[in-house]
Amino acid sequence: AQSVSQHNHHVILSEAASLELGCNYSYGGTVNLFWYVQYPGQHLQLLLKYFSGDPLVKGIKGFEAEFIKSKFSFNLRKPSVQWSDTAEYFCAVIPPRRQNFVFGPGTRLSVLP
Amino acid sequence: DAGVIQSPRHEVTEMGQEVTLRCKPISGHDYLFWYRQTMMRGLELLIYFNNNVPIDDSGMPEDRFSAKMPNASFSTLKIQPSEPRDSAVYFCASTSLGGTSGSIGELFFGEGSRLTVL
């Protein structure tokens, strides 16, 4: 079945460590890609999005993501994480010719102070 | 704009009772989505509307669940009768066209309604 997968269920890092969260999707054609963040007890908020153009996308709070079409990937990165980045991160895709969002299962990030 | 508004924020009810969750999307958005989030199953799409018309309800778990959107500014998700396994956080989200090739753009979420069925 076509889907969105995220490589890690739970990632634990120390402050100042670098972060990379993997996201892969299985849809061919033109897709729109998103990363959302959910802080504990809160709703999902947009971190960044890719529709077209430069495959390296910069978002809020120092996050960035790179779209690699040949790998069907949209990995999220941050050079130096902070304790406040502790949250759950969701990759999402709008499949081609569709008008709905397909979310990945989420990756929980725990940053140790 | 006030964002997507959901009510109630918390609901505790007993098995068998009817539950109604409400959502007011962002003004001007013509797509509305209902999601359910649990630890076990993550974020699941239940149903979505375009211009108040249900487009895909394949995620609605069973006949106990129903959703309506009588106008552009209001939607309800009803569970009747409720069961303990329905306990979850229910999110409403809205958006409009804004992506590439006429696709929808960023999804804006409400704060969620946390439902506990005893």
CSV table of C-alpha atoms in Angstrom, one decimal:
chain,number,residue,atom,x,y,z
A,1,ALA,CA,0.0,0.0,0.0
A,2,GLN,CA,1.2,3.5,-0.7
A,3,SER,CA,2.3,5.2,2.5
A,4,VAL,CA,4.6,7.4,4.4
A,5,SER,CA,7.3,5.9,6.6
A,6,GLN,CA,9.5,7.4,9.3
A,7,HIS,CA,12.7,5.5,10.1
A,8,ASN,CA,12.8,6.0,13.9
A,9,HIS,CA,10.1,5.5,16.5
A,10,HIS,CA,12.1,7.2,19.3
A,11,VAL,CA,15.3,9.2,19.1
A,12,ILE,CA,17.2,10.3,22.2
A,13,LEU,CA,19.9,13.0,21.9
A,14,SER,CA,21.9,15.2,24.2
A,15,GLU,CA,21.6,19.0,23.8
A,16,ALA,CA,23.8,20.4,21.0
A,17,ALA,CA,23.8,17.1,19.1
A,18,SER,CA,22.8,17.1,15.5
A,19,LEU,CA,19.5,15.7,14.4
A,20,GLU,CA,18.3,13.9,11.3
A,21,LEU,CA,14.9,12.3,11.1
A,22,GLY,CA,14.1,10.1,8.1
A,23,CYS,CA,11.0,10.2,6.0
A,24,ASN,CA,10.2,8.2,2.9
A,25,TYR,CA,7.0,8.0,0.8
A,26,SER,CA,5.9,5.6,-1.8
A,27,TYR,CA,3.9,7.8,-4.2
A,28,GLY,CA,5.1,8.5,-7.7
A,29,GLY,CA,4.5,11.8,-9.4
A,30,THR,CA,4.3,15.3,-7.9
A,31,VAL,CA,3.9,15.4,-4.2
A,32,ASN,CA,3.7,18.1,-1.6
A,33,LEU,CA,5.7,17.4,1.6
A,34,PHE,CA,5.5,18.7,5.1
A,35,TRP,CA,7.0,18.3,8.6
A,36,TYR,CA,4.8,19.0,11.6
A,37,VAL,CA,5.8,19.1,15.2
A,38,GLN,CA,3.7,18.3,18.2
A,39,TYR,CA,4.9,19.5,21.6
A,40,PRO,CA,3.7,17.6,24.6
A,41,GLY,CA,0.0,18.2,25.2
A,42,GLN,CA,-0.3,20.5,22.1
A,43,HIS,CA,-1.7,20.3,18.6
A,44,LEU,CA,0.4,19.8,15.5
A,45,GLN,CA,2.2,22.8,14.1
A,46,LEU,CA,3.9,23.3,10.8
A,47,LEU,CA,7.7,23.2,10.8
A,48,LEU,CA,8.3,23.5,7.1
A,49,LYS,CA,6.9,22.5,3.7
A,50,TYR,CA,8.0,21.7,0.2
A,51,PHE,CA,5.9,22.4,-2.8
A,52,SER,CA,8.4,23.0,-5.6
A,53,GLY,CA,11.7,24.7,-6.3
A,54,ASP,CA,14.9,24.5,-4.1
A,55,PRO,CA,14.9,21.0,-2.6
A,56,LEU,CA,16.5,22.3,0.5
A,57,VAL,CA,13.8,23.9,2.6
A,58,LYS,CA,14.3,26.0,5.7
A,59,GLY,CA,11.7,26.1,8.4
A,60,ILE,CA,11.2,27.6,11.8
A,61,LYS,CA,13.4,27.1,14.8
A,62,GLY,CA,16.5,26.2,12.8
A,63,PHE,CA,15.0,23.2,11.1
A,64,GLU,CA,15.6,22.3,7.5
A,65,ALA,CA,14.7,19.4,5.2
A,66,GLU,CA,16.0,18.1,2.0
A,67,PHE,CA,13.8,16.6,-0.7
A,68,ILE,CA,15.5,13.9,-2.7
A,69,LYS,CA,13.1,12.9,-5.5
A,70,SER,CA,15.2,9.9,-6.6
A,71,LYS,CA,15.1,8.5,-3.1
A,72,PHE,CA,11.5,9.4,-2.3
A,73,SER,CA,12.8,11.0,0.8
A,74,PHE,CA,12.3,14.2,2.8
A,75,ASN,CA,14.6,14.1,5.8
A,76,LEU,CA,14.4,16.6,8.6
A,77,ARG,CA,17.6,18.1,10.0
A,78,LYS,CA,18.8,20.4,12.7
A,79,PRO,CA,22.5,21.1,13.4
A,80,SER,CA,22.2,21.5,17.2
A,81,VAL,CA,19.1,20.5,19.1
A,82,GLN,CA,17.9,22.1,22.3
A,83,TRP,CA,15.9,20.6,25.2
A,84,SER,CA,12.9,22.6,24.0
A,85,ASP,CA,12.9,20.5,20.8
A,86,THR,CA,11.6,17.6,22.7
A,87,ALA,CA,8.4,16.7,20.8
A,88,GLU,CA,6.9,14.3,18.3
A,89,TYR,CA,7.7,14.9,14.7
A,90,PHE,CA,5.4,13.9,11.8
A,91,CYS,CA,6.2,13.8,8.1
A,92,ALA,CA,3.2,14.3,5.8
A,93,VAL,CA,2.5,14.0,2.1
A,94,ILE,CA,-0.2,15.2,-0.2
A,95,PRO,CA,-0.2,12.4,-2.8
A,96,PRO,CA,-0.5,13.2,-6.5
A,97,ARG,CA,-3.9,14.3,-7.7
A,98,ARG,CA,-5.2,13.9,-4.2
A,99,GLN,CA,-6.5,16.5,-1.7
A,100,ASN,CA,-5.8,14.8,1.6
A,101,PHE,CA,-2.8,14.5,3.9
A,102,VAL,CA,-1.1,11.2,4.6
A,103,PHE,CA,0.8,11.3,7.8
A,104,GLY,CA,3.7,9.1,8.9
A,105,PRO,CA,3.6,7.3,12.2
A,106,GLY,CA,5.7,10.0,13.9
A,107,THR,CA,9.1,10.1,15.6
A,108,ARG,CA,9.4,11.0,19.2
A,109,LEU,CA,12.5,13.1,20.0
A,110,SER,CA,13.7,13.3,23.5
A,111,VAL,CA,16.5,15.8,24.1
A,112,LEU,CA,18.4,15.4,27.4
A,113,PRO,CA,19.6,18.6,29.1
B,1,ASP,CA,-8.1,34.9,12.7
B,2,ALA,CA,-8.6,32.8,15.8
B,3,GLY,CA,-7.5,29.6,14.1
B,4,VAL,CA,-9.4,26.3,14.2
B,5,ILE,CA,-11.6,26.1,17.2
B,6,GLN,CA,-12.7,22.9,18.8
B,7,SER,CA,-15.0,22.1,21.6
B,8,PRO,CA,-15.1,20.6,24.1
B,9,ARG,CA,-11.4,20.4,25.0
B,10,HIS,CA,-11.9,17.5,27.4
B,11,GLU,CA,-14.8,15.1,27.6
B,12,VAL,CA,-15.3,12.3,30.0
B,13,THR,CA,-18.3,10.1,29.5
B,14,GLU,CA,-19.6,6.6,30.2
B,15,MET,CA,-19.8,3.8,27.7
B,16,GLY,CA,-23.0,3.9,25.7
B,17,GLN,CA,-23.4,7.7,25.9
B,18,GLU,CA,-23.5,9.9,22.8
B,19,VAL,CA,-20.6,12.2,22.3
B,20,THR,CA,-20.6,15.2,20.0
B,21,LEU,CA,-17.4,17.0,19.1
B,22,ARG,CA,-17.5,20.4,17.4
B,23,CYS,CA,-15.2,22.3,15.1
B,24,LYS,CA,-15.1,25.8,13.6
B,25,PRO,CA,-12.6,26.0,10.7
B,26,ILE,CA,-10.6,29.0,9.7
B,27,SER,CA,-12.7,31.4,7.7
B,28,GLY,CA,-12.2,31.0,4.0
B,29,HIS,CA,-10.8,27.4,4.2
B,30,ASP,CA,-12.9,25.0,2.1
B,31,TYR,CA,-11.3,21.8,3.3
B,32,LEU,CA,-12.0,20.3,6.7
B,33,PHE,CA,-10.4,17.2,8.2
B,34,TRP,CA,-11.2,15.1,11.3
B,35,TYR,CA,-8.2,13.1,12.7
B,36,ARG,CA,-8.0,10.7,15.7
B,37,GLN,CA,-4.8,10.3,17.6
B,38,THR,CA,-3.9,7.5,20.0
B,39,MET,CA,-0.7,6.0,21.3
B,40,MET,CA,-1.3,2.7,19.6
B,41,ARG,CA,-2.4,3.9,16.1
B,42,GLY,CA,-0.9,7.3,15.8
B,43,LEU,CA,-2.7,9.9,13.7
B,44,GLU,CA,-5.6,8.5,11.7
B,45,LEU,CA,-7.7,10.4,9.1
B,46,LEU,CA,-11.4,9.8,9.8
B,47,ILE,CA,-13.1,11.9,7.2
B,48,TYR,CA,-12.6,15.1,5.2
B,49,PHE,CA,-14.9,17.6,3.6
B,50,ASN,CA,-14.6,19.9,0.6
B,51,ASN,CA,-17.1,22.8,0.4
B,52,ASN,CA,-19.1,21.1,3.1
B,53,VAL,CA,-19.4,17.8,1.2
B,54,PRO,CA,-17.9,14.6,2.6
B,55,ILE,CA,-15.2,13.5,0.1
B,56,ASP,CA,-13.6,10.5,1.9
B,57,ASP,CA,-15.1,8.8,5.0
B,58,SER,CA,-13.2,5.5,4.5
B,59,GLY,CA,-11.4,6.2,7.8
B,60,MET,CA,-14.5,6.3,9.9
B,61,PRO,CA,-14.2,3.2,12.1
B,62,GLU,CA,-17.8,2.0,12.1
B,63,ASP,CA,-21.4,3.1,11.9
B,64,ARG,CA,-21.2,4.4,15.4
B,65,PHE,CA,-19.2,7.4,14.0
B,66,SER,CA,-20.9,10.1,11.9
B,67,ALA,CA,-19.7,13.5,10.8
B,68,LYS,CA,-21.6,16.5,9.3
B,69,MET,CA,-20.7,19.9,8.0
B,70,PRO,CA,-24.0,21.8,7.7
B,71,ASN,CA,-22.2,25.0,6.6
B,72,ALA,CA,-18.7,26.4,5.9
B,73,SER,CA,-18.1,27.4,9.5
B,74,PHE,CA,-19.2,24.4,11.5
B,75,SER,CA,-18.7,20.6,11.6
B,76,THR,CA,-19.5,17.9,14.1
B,77,LEU,CA,-18.2,14.5,14.8
B,78,LYS,CA,-20.7,12.3,16.6
B,79,ILE,CA,-20.1,8.9,18.3
B,80,GLN,CA,-23.2,7.0,19.3
B,81,PRO,CA,-23.0,4.8,21.4
B,82,SER,CA,-19.5,5.5,22.7
B,83,GLU,CA,-17.1,2.7,23.8
B,84,PRO,CA,-13.9,2.8,25.8
B,85,ARG,CA,-11.8,2.1,22.7
B,86,ASP,CA,-13.0,5.4,21.3
B,87,SER,CA,-10.9,7.2,23.9
B,88,ALA,CA,-8.4,9.4,22.0
B,89,VAL,CA,-7.6,12.9,21.1
B,90,TYR,CA,-9.7,14.1,18.1
B,91,PHE,CA,-8.3,16.8,16.0
B,92,CYS,CA,-10.0,19.0,13.5
B,93,ALA,CA,-7.9,20.7,10.8
B,94,SER,CA,-8.7,23.0,7.9
B,95,THR,CA,-7.0,24.3,4.8
B,96,SER,CA,-7.6,25.7,1.3
B,97,LEU,CA,-5.9,25.4,-2.1
B,98,GLY,CA,-2.3,26.7,-2.0
B,99,GLY,CA,0.1,24.0,-3.0
B,100,THR,CA,1.4,23.2,-6.5
B,101,SER,CA,-0.8,22.2,-9.4
B,102,GLY,CA,-3.9,23.4,-7.5
B,103,SER,CA,-3.4,21.1,-4.5
B,104,ILE,CA,-4.2,22.0,-1.0
B,105,GLY,CA,-1.8,23.9,1.1
B,106,GLU,CA,-0.8,23.9,4.8
B,107,LEU,CA,-3.0,22.2,7.2
B,108,PHE,CA,-4.0,24.1,10.4
B,109,PHE,CA,-4.9,22.1,13.4
B,110,GLY,CA,-7.2,22.9,16.3
B,111,GLU,CA,-6.2,22.2,19.9
B,112,GLY,CA,-8.0,18.9,19.9
B,113,SER,CA,-10.7,17.3,22.0
B,114,ARG,CA,-9.5,14.7,24.5
B,115,LEU,CA,-12.2,12.1,24.9
B,116,THR,CA,-12.2,9.5,27.7
B,117,VAL,CA,-14.9,6.9,27.7
B,118,LEU,CA,-15.2,4.9,30.9
